[in-house]
XYZ file of C-alpha atoms in Angstrom:
103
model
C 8.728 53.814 63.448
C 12.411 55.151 62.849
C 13.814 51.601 62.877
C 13.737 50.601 59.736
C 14.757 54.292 58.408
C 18.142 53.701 61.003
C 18.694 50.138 59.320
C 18.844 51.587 55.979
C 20.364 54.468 57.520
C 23.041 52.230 58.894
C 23.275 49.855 55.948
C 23.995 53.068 53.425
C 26.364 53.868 56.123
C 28.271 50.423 55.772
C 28.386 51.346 52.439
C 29.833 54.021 51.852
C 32.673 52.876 54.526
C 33.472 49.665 52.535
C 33.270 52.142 49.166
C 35.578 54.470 51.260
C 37.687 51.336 51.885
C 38.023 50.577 48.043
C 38.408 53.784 47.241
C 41.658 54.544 49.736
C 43.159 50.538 48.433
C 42.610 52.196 44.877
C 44.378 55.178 45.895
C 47.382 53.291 47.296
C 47.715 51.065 44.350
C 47.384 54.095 42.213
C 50.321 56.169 44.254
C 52.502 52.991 43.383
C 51.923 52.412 40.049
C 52.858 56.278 39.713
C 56.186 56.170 42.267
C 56.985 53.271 40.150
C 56.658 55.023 36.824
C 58.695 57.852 37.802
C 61.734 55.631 39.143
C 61.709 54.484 35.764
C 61.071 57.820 34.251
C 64.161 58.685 36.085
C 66.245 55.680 35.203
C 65.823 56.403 31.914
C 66.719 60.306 32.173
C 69.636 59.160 33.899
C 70.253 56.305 31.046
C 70.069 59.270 28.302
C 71.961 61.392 30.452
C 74.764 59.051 30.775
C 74.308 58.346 26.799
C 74.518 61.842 26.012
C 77.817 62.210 27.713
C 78.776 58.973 26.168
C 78.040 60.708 22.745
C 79.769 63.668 23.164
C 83.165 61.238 24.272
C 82.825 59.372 20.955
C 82.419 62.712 18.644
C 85.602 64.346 20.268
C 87.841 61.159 20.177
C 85.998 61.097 16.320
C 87.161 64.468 15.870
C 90.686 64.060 17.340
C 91.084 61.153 15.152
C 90.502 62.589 12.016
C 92.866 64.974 13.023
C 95.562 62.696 13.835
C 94.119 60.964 10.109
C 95.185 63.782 8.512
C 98.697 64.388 10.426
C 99.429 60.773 9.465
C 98.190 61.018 5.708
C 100.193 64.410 5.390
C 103.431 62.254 6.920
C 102.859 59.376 4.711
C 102.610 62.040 1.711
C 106.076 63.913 2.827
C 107.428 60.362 3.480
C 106.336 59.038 -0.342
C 107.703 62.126 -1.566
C 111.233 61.431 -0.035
C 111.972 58.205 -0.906
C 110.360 59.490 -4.730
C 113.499 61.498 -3.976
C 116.181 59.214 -2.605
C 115.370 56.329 -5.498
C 116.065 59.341 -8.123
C 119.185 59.844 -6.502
C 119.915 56.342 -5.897
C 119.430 56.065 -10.011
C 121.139 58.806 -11.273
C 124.111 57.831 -8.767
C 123.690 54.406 -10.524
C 123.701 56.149 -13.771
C 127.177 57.974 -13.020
C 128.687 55.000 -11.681
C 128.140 52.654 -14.607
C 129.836 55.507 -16.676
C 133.030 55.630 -14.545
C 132.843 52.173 -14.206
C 132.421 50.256 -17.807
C 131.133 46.561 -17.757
């Protein structure tokens, strides 16, 4: 009389442990796919991280640059503006030589 109710009892049973079973293999699978994701997540923080400092290296060796630019420029400018100088001399000491000195 309860036989057939325990069969089906113990079949639902089965089941629900093989559903169990799936469920937990699921689980796993899921719980790797996610540790997996998040060692990449935090590859590519470190990635951007290590960019970011990167970055910052470039700008200041940019910025020190453009300083030394305009040192240089300012040089070149003070430089330009002596020899400007010196060939004025050199011409008007050309100048007073040719008149002491007739050709």
């Amino acid at each position: 009389m309860f036989l057939p109710e325990i069969s089906s009892l113990q079949t639902q049973v089965t089941d629900l442990q093989t559903s169990l079973t799936a469920a937990e293999n699921a689980l796993h699978a899921a719980n790797r796919t996610t540790q997996v994701s998040q060692e990449r997540c935090l590859d590519i923080l470190e990635d951007l991280h290590s960019a970011s400092i990167h970055i910052a290296d470039l700008e200041s060796r940019a910025a020190m640059e453009a300083i030394e630019k305009d040192s240089l420029l300012q040089e070149v400018s003070h430089l330009k503006d002596q020899v400007s100088r010196l060939q004025s001399g050199v011409e008007q000491i050309t100048q007073i030589a040719r008149g002491l000195i007739p050709l």
